[in-house]
């Protein structure tokens, strides 16, 4: 219905005169949708920008006078528009908000200067999608029992949008579209537990679900926009009684020390209802394993020891503790059980202690013969060592303190208690002549304790002498005078042999000793000495080891000799220690043959391996004997490799190739050949000379006997004996022993002393036989010592000088009649 503006007509009257009437101006009514006129049924979107020209007031005056326009508002409202009075242009000067003010009332007026016409108009504010949905009654917190069935509705969210039309419609979504537990109805906002999903308070007592509310969209400042809002629904899962009790802080270990008093608390076990939302009261009890040694407080879970640790027979106790839930009605509910390990801990308050047969002892004595067999146990010692502590506190080491390497103690590590055994380690060091008493300290010291408690015991070993030292010759000649009525078995003279033994030089010795009286009666004894070889030589390479030439496809051989006398000391094994480059050669460990590896079949392959294209290798080879201990020698070997084509040119060509890098080698070889020819010639000439000389010798063929003219004082006649090995006799010297006794003889031995070898026989002069005196001796072989001549020693004693002169004269007279032994 068209609204007509109210018009106000003002008439001006002049006193005492009559004037012509002036009609009032009026607005044009252009109808709905018009943007000029009287603003009838005018509407404006709420998102119109401030300052926009929104309408034009338009009117006229009947008399054609110029009109002006005005707009005003109720004083209680804000001024939203302004107007240009001359042209009637209306502009927006305040922001519009349909949700707060959906229509605006204003008074517009038109004036011709005399008359003013005013109208009250209502401007409609149309909606724009400028509002977002808003959730009401936030926050959303829901308590849901954990046994809620799947598919159940658990909550409803609600959001509103102040916009009109599609911009005011709201739909709902879950922000996590992949949620496996919850679903949301998009129109109603109802939140449900999905089909097949369950809630578990113990696994997750709370869930956070984010819900998104969106409007239907609409225009805003010419663009299509959609607004949304989010909210979080907190779903607290309510616990129900469906879980057994749970122990906290497992596994449980407790310790009882040996000084713990009965009634002391060992440890406390803690359990709680698995249903933590509404937990039941719980009670503790010991099921088994305590053997009456432990008790538990049924409400606190504290475990106590009720016996003295000295009465506890086991080192470890395995207890089983049971916890039982008590429901609100007071009846037992769910139960659980846990093992508890309690270890009895020993305090380190006892040092190791040595015991003998009668109790604790710190001194042990033993008598034994010197030089016992290697590895022999000292059976006269009855020693036990004990540590009364337990576990690691009772672990200690044993060792001997004293001269090292003579004995070793077994065991070296002890736990609690052990029988101590002492074993001979170095028999040679147990020597009565060096020390008649050996004193050691047997030390026991703890291993893994901070206190390192220790104890010692003295080991005193009294050595007994044995006949382990052979007599030694101290002079080349021995002269003794003995009465003729001396009984058999009387000591005539004491002699001692000296010799430097070398099994490699001479492995066997044999010689005769002879004792003869003045009437020619005598006796002989033959002595055999066999030397046992020891590994005392290193393998030695020959001089040819320095450089060798290898023909492709054929081996070269290195050889080392070991001067030891017996196997395995003189058996040698070979190896390559280092080669540049590597992986070219193989060596036979037993024969010393060096070959190229099977993969190398030509010189071209060798050139490829050698960076410089050279065919000369440097090898560090080792020769190692099989003795114990083993000795080894290394040498640097250079190998020059050639092929069969080079050798086919002739021996001289091959020789020149081999010596191309060392011209002096060729000269040396030629000089050596000449030296060999000369040596062979000299040997042949010498052998011919001695053969001819030997065939011309004249030797005595019979023995002339002469009757003695009268009895003479008896003397000992000593003649030369036949030697199987003349070389061994040079190692003996004879010297008179004034004491006439052997200090090293043992009273337990009944065997006669061993006789030494004789000096070598004198050289024979044609038609003359020379005799020397040989004493009757016993002894062993040791290195010869430089001494003064027998004659100079004899001159120091006048009596001995006289005896020597007398004996020489008698021996010269008897030499004609007696036959010498060679």
mmCIF file of C-alpha atoms in Angstrom, residues 274-442:
data_model
loop_
_atom_site.group_PDB
_atom_site.id
_atom_site.type_symbol
_atom_site.label_atom_id
_atom_site.label_comp_id
_atom_site.label_asym_id
_atom_site.label_seq_id
_atom_site.Cartn_x
_atom_site.Cartn_y
_atom_site.Cartn_z
ATOM 1 C CA UNK A 274 42.490 -51.793 38.039
ATOM 2 C CA UNK A 275 39.212 -49.849 37.909
ATOM 3 C CA UNK A 276 40.673 -46.531 38.924
ATOM 4 C CA UNK A 277 37.541 -44.464 38.539
ATOM 5 C CA UNK A 278 35.770 -46.107 41.464
ATOM 6 C CA UNK A 279 38.409 -48.301 43.067
ATOM 7 C CA UNK A 280 37.597 -50.972 45.601
ATOM 8 C CA UNK A 281 39.450 -51.410 48.839
ATOM 9 C CA UNK A 282 42.263 -54.005 48.607
ATOM 10 C CA UNK A 283 43.906 -56.432 51.068
ATOM 11 C CA UNK A 284 47.369 -58.102 50.922
ATOM 12 C CA UNK A 285 48.365 -61.627 51.951
ATOM 13 C CA UNK A 286 51.391 -63.978 51.660
ATOM 14 C CA UNK A 287 50.525 -67.153 49.822
ATOM 15 C CA UNK A 288 53.771 -69.188 49.987
ATOM 16 C CA UNK A 289 57.579 -69.053 49.944
ATOM 17 C CA UNK A 290 58.147 -67.323 53.265
ATOM 18 C CA UNK A 291 58.823 -70.487 55.335
ATOM 19 C CA UNK A 292 57.664 -68.560 58.364
ATOM 20 C CA UNK A 293 60.492 -66.030 58.029
ATOM 21 C CA UNK A 294 58.370 -63.144 56.677
ATOM 22 C CA UNK A 295 54.955 -61.554 57.260
ATOM 23 C CA UNK A 296 52.951 -58.880 55.399
ATOM 24 C CA UNK A 297 50.669 -56.093 56.609
ATOM 25 C CA UNK A 298 47.309 -56.803 54.958
ATOM 26 C CA UNK A 299 46.371 -53.152 54.476
ATOM 27 C CA UNK A 300 49.720 -51.423 53.730
ATOM 28 C CA UNK A 301 51.543 -54.230 51.887
ATOM 29 C CA UNK A 302 54.685 -53.859 54.057
ATOM 30 C CA UNK A 303 56.723 -57.081 54.354
ATOM 31 C CA UNK A 304 58.619 -57.726 57.611
ATOM 32 C CA UNK A 305 61.304 -60.238 58.564
ATOM 33 C CA UNK A 306 60.301 -62.053 61.751
ATOM 34 C CA UNK A 307 63.397 -64.214 62.255
ATOM 35 C CA UNK A 308 67.049 -63.392 62.843
ATOM 36 C CA UNK A 309 69.101 -63.493 59.624
ATOM 37 C CA UNK A 310 71.366 -66.044 61.276
ATOM 38 C CA UNK A 311 68.369 -68.417 61.375
ATOM 39 C CA UNK A 312 67.545 -67.994 57.698
ATOM 40 C CA UNK A 313 68.762 -71.072 55.892
ATOM 41 C CA UNK A 314 68.275 -69.913 52.327
ATOM 42 C CA UNK A 315 70.181 -67.212 50.512
ATOM 43 C CA UNK A 316 67.173 -66.225 48.359
ATOM 44 C CA UNK A 317 63.465 -66.343 49.237
ATOM 45 C CA UNK A 318 60.789 -66.239 46.531
ATOM 46 C CA UNK A 319 57.554 -64.964 48.105
ATOM 47 C CA UNK A 320 54.151 -64.827 46.403
ATOM 48 C CA UNK A 321 51.960 -61.907 47.482
ATOM 49 C CA UNK A 322 48.232 -61.910 46.683
ATOM 50 C CA UNK A 323 46.037 -58.803 46.624
ATOM 51 C CA UNK A 324 42.230 -59.070 46.825
ATOM 52 C CA UNK A 325 39.625 -56.406 46.036
ATOM 53 C CA UNK A 326 36.801 -55.914 48.535
ATOM 54 C CA UNK A 327 33.587 -54.622 46.986
ATOM 55 C CA UNK A 328 31.408 -51.934 48.505
ATOM 56 C CA UNK A 329 29.228 -54.726 49.816
ATOM 57 C CA UNK A 330 32.236 -56.188 51.664
ATOM 58 C CA UNK A 331 32.575 -59.348 49.581
ATOM 59 C CA UNK A 332 35.885 -60.415 47.915
ATOM 60 C CA UNK A 333 36.105 -59.483 44.252
ATOM 61 C CA UNK A 334 38.979 -59.645 41.765
ATOM 62 C CA UNK A 335 42.453 -60.894 42.789
ATOM 63 C CA UNK A 336 46.040 -60.664 41.527
ATOM 64 C CA UNK A 337 49.383 -62.176 42.536
ATOM 65 C CA UNK A 338 53.003 -60.991 42.244
ATOM 66 C CA UNK A 339 56.382 -62.641 43.062
ATOM 67 C CA UNK A 340 58.714 -60.940 45.556
ATOM 68 C CA UNK A 341 62.418 -61.843 45.677
ATOM 69 C CA UNK A 342 64.189 -61.303 48.997
ATOM 70 C CA UNK A 343 67.942 -61.878 49.143
ATOM 71 C CA UNK A 344 69.863 -62.417 52.347
ATOM 72 C CA UNK A 345 72.866 -60.095 52.061
ATOM 73 C CA UNK A 346 76.118 -60.921 53.763
ATOM 74 C CA UNK A 347 78.203 -58.117 55.266
ATOM 75 C CA UNK A 348 81.917 -58.206 54.613
ATOM 76 C CA UNK A 349 83.093 -58.595 58.195
ATOM 77 C CA UNK A 350 85.377 -61.627 57.930
ATOM 78 C CA UNK A 351 88.843 -61.681 56.332
ATOM 79 C CA UNK A 352 90.205 -64.815 54.650
ATOM 80 C CA UNK A 353 91.752 -67.170 57.210
ATOM 81 C CA UNK A 354 94.310 -69.983 56.797
ATOM 82 C CA UNK A 355 93.758 -73.259 58.642
ATOM 83 C CA UNK A 356 96.031 -76.161 59.387
ATOM 84 C CA UNK A 357 95.098 -79.594 60.685
ATOM 85 C CA UNK A 358 94.568 -78.229 64.203
ATOM 86 C CA UNK A 359 92.815 -74.920 63.415
ATOM 87 C CA UNK A 360 93.764 -71.392 62.340
ATOM 88 C CA UNK A 361 97.450 -71.196 61.505
ATOM 89 C CA UNK A 362 99.735 -68.549 60.021
ATOM 90 C CA UNK A 363 102.966 -70.554 59.692
ATOM 91 C CA UNK A 364 103.490 -73.788 57.776
ATOM 92 C CA UNK A 365 106.786 -75.686 57.633
ATOM 93 C CA UNK A 366 107.958 -78.451 55.329
ATOM 94 C CA UNK A 367 111.160 -80.401 54.684
ATOM 95 C CA UNK A 368 111.862 -81.615 51.174
ATOM 96 C CA UNK A 369 114.757 -82.702 48.999
ATOM 97 C CA UNK A 370 116.219 -80.255 46.566
ATOM 98 C CA UNK A 371 115.398 -80.377 42.862
ATOM 99 C CA UNK A 372 112.025 -82.101 43.082
ATOM 100 C CA UNK A 373 110.383 -83.065 39.758
ATOM 101 C CA UNK A 374 108.758 -80.298 37.787
ATOM 102 C CA UNK A 375 105.042 -80.059 38.628
ATOM 103 C CA UNK A 376 105.348 -81.987 41.892
ATOM 104 C CA UNK A 377 102.861 -81.069 44.624
ATOM 105 C CA UNK A 378 104.193 -80.187 48.075
ATOM 106 C CA UNK A 379 102.177 -82.890 49.823
ATOM 107 C CA UNK A 380 103.550 -82.150 53.250
ATOM 108 C CA UNK A 381 101.578 -78.898 53.408
ATOM 109 C CA UNK A 382 98.004 -79.266 54.696
ATOM 110 C CA UNK A 383 96.568 -75.782 54.162
ATOM 111 C CA UNK A 384 92.916 -74.733 53.961
ATOM 112 C CA UNK A 385 91.751 -71.172 53.421
ATOM 113 C CA UNK A 386 88.255 -69.948 54.286
ATOM 114 C CA UNK A 387 86.228 -66.728 54.243
ATOM 115 C CA UNK A 388 83.101 -66.904 56.393
ATOM 116 C CA UNK A 389 81.306 -64.237 54.397
ATOM 117 C CA UNK A 390 78.932 -65.030 51.556
ATOM 118 C CA UNK A 391 78.753 -64.278 47.853
ATOM 119 C CA UNK A 392 81.130 -61.681 46.446
ATOM 120 C CA UNK A 393 82.372 -60.879 49.964
ATOM 121 C CA UNK A 394 83.857 -64.369 50.150
ATOM 122 C CA UNK A 395 85.734 -64.204 46.849
ATOM 123 C CA UNK A 396 89.485 -63.707 47.148
ATOM 124 C CA UNK A 397 92.741 -64.341 45.297
ATOM 125 C CA UNK A 398 95.720 -66.425 46.417
ATOM 126 C CA UNK A 399 99.315 -65.737 45.514
ATOM 127 C CA UNK A 400 102.817 -66.467 46.765
ATOM 128 C CA UNK A 401 105.024 -63.563 47.761
ATOM 129 C CA UNK A 402 108.742 -64.321 47.628
ATOM 130 C CA UNK A 403 111.300 -65.484 45.069
ATOM 131 C CA UNK A 404 109.327 -65.604 41.855
ATOM 132 C CA UNK A 405 108.903 -68.472 39.453
ATOM 133 C CA UNK A 406 109.816 -71.243 41.905
ATOM 134 C CA UNK A 407 106.362 -72.347 43.038
ATOM 135 C CA UNK A 408 102.810 -71.587 42.018
ATOM 136 C CA UNK A 409 99.691 -71.808 44.112
ATOM 137 C CA UNK A 410 96.443 -73.501 43.076
ATOM 138 C CA UNK A 411 93.718 -72.311 43.007
ATOM 139 C CA UNK A 412 94.425 -68.676 42.345
ATOM 140 C CA UNK A 413 90.821 -67.549 42.946
ATOM 141 C CA UNK A 414 88.689 -68.934 45.776
ATOM 142 C CA UNK A 415 85.025 -68.598 46.677
ATOM 143 C CA UNK A 416 84.334 -69.269 50.352
ATOM 144 C CA UNK A 417 86.774 -72.150 50.951
ATOM 145 C CA UNK A 418 89.433 -74.194 49.191
ATOM 146 C CA UNK A 419 92.289 -76.596 49.799
ATOM 147 C CA UNK A 420 95.558 -74.835 48.963
ATOM 148 C CA UNK A 421 98.024 -76.684 46.737
ATOM 149 C CA UNK A 422 101.578 -75.519 46.047
ATOM 150 C CA UNK A 423 103.228 -76.917 42.914
ATOM 151 C CA UNK A 424 106.869 -76.885 41.855
ATOM 152 C CA UNK A 425 107.338 -74.499 38.957
ATOM 153 C CA UNK A 426 111.133 -74.223 38.657
ATOM 154 C CA UNK A 427 112.978 -77.262 39.973
ATOM 155 C CA UNK A 428 116.417 -75.849 39.150
ATOM 156 C CA UNK A 429 115.886 -72.933 41.538
ATOM 157 C CA UNK A 430 115.266 -75.276 44.465
ATOM 158 C CA UNK A 431 118.955 -75.789 45.190
ATOM 159 C CA UNK A 432 120.352 -76.726 48.590
ATOM 160 C CA UNK A 433 123.754 -75.342 47.614
ATOM 161 C CA UNK A 434 122.201 -71.892 46.949
ATOM 162 C CA UNK A 435 119.746 -71.682 49.825
ATOM 163 C CA UNK A 436 118.985 -74.234 52.488
ATOM 164 C CA UNK A 437 115.735 -72.535 53.510
ATOM 165 C CA UNK A 438 113.047 -71.075 51.223
ATOM 166 C CA UNK A 439 110.615 -68.660 52.844
ATOM 167 C CA UNK A 440 107.433 -67.462 51.174
ATOM 168 C CA UNK A 441 104.321 -65.618 52.235
ATOM 169 C CA UNK A 442 100.985 -67.019 51.151
#
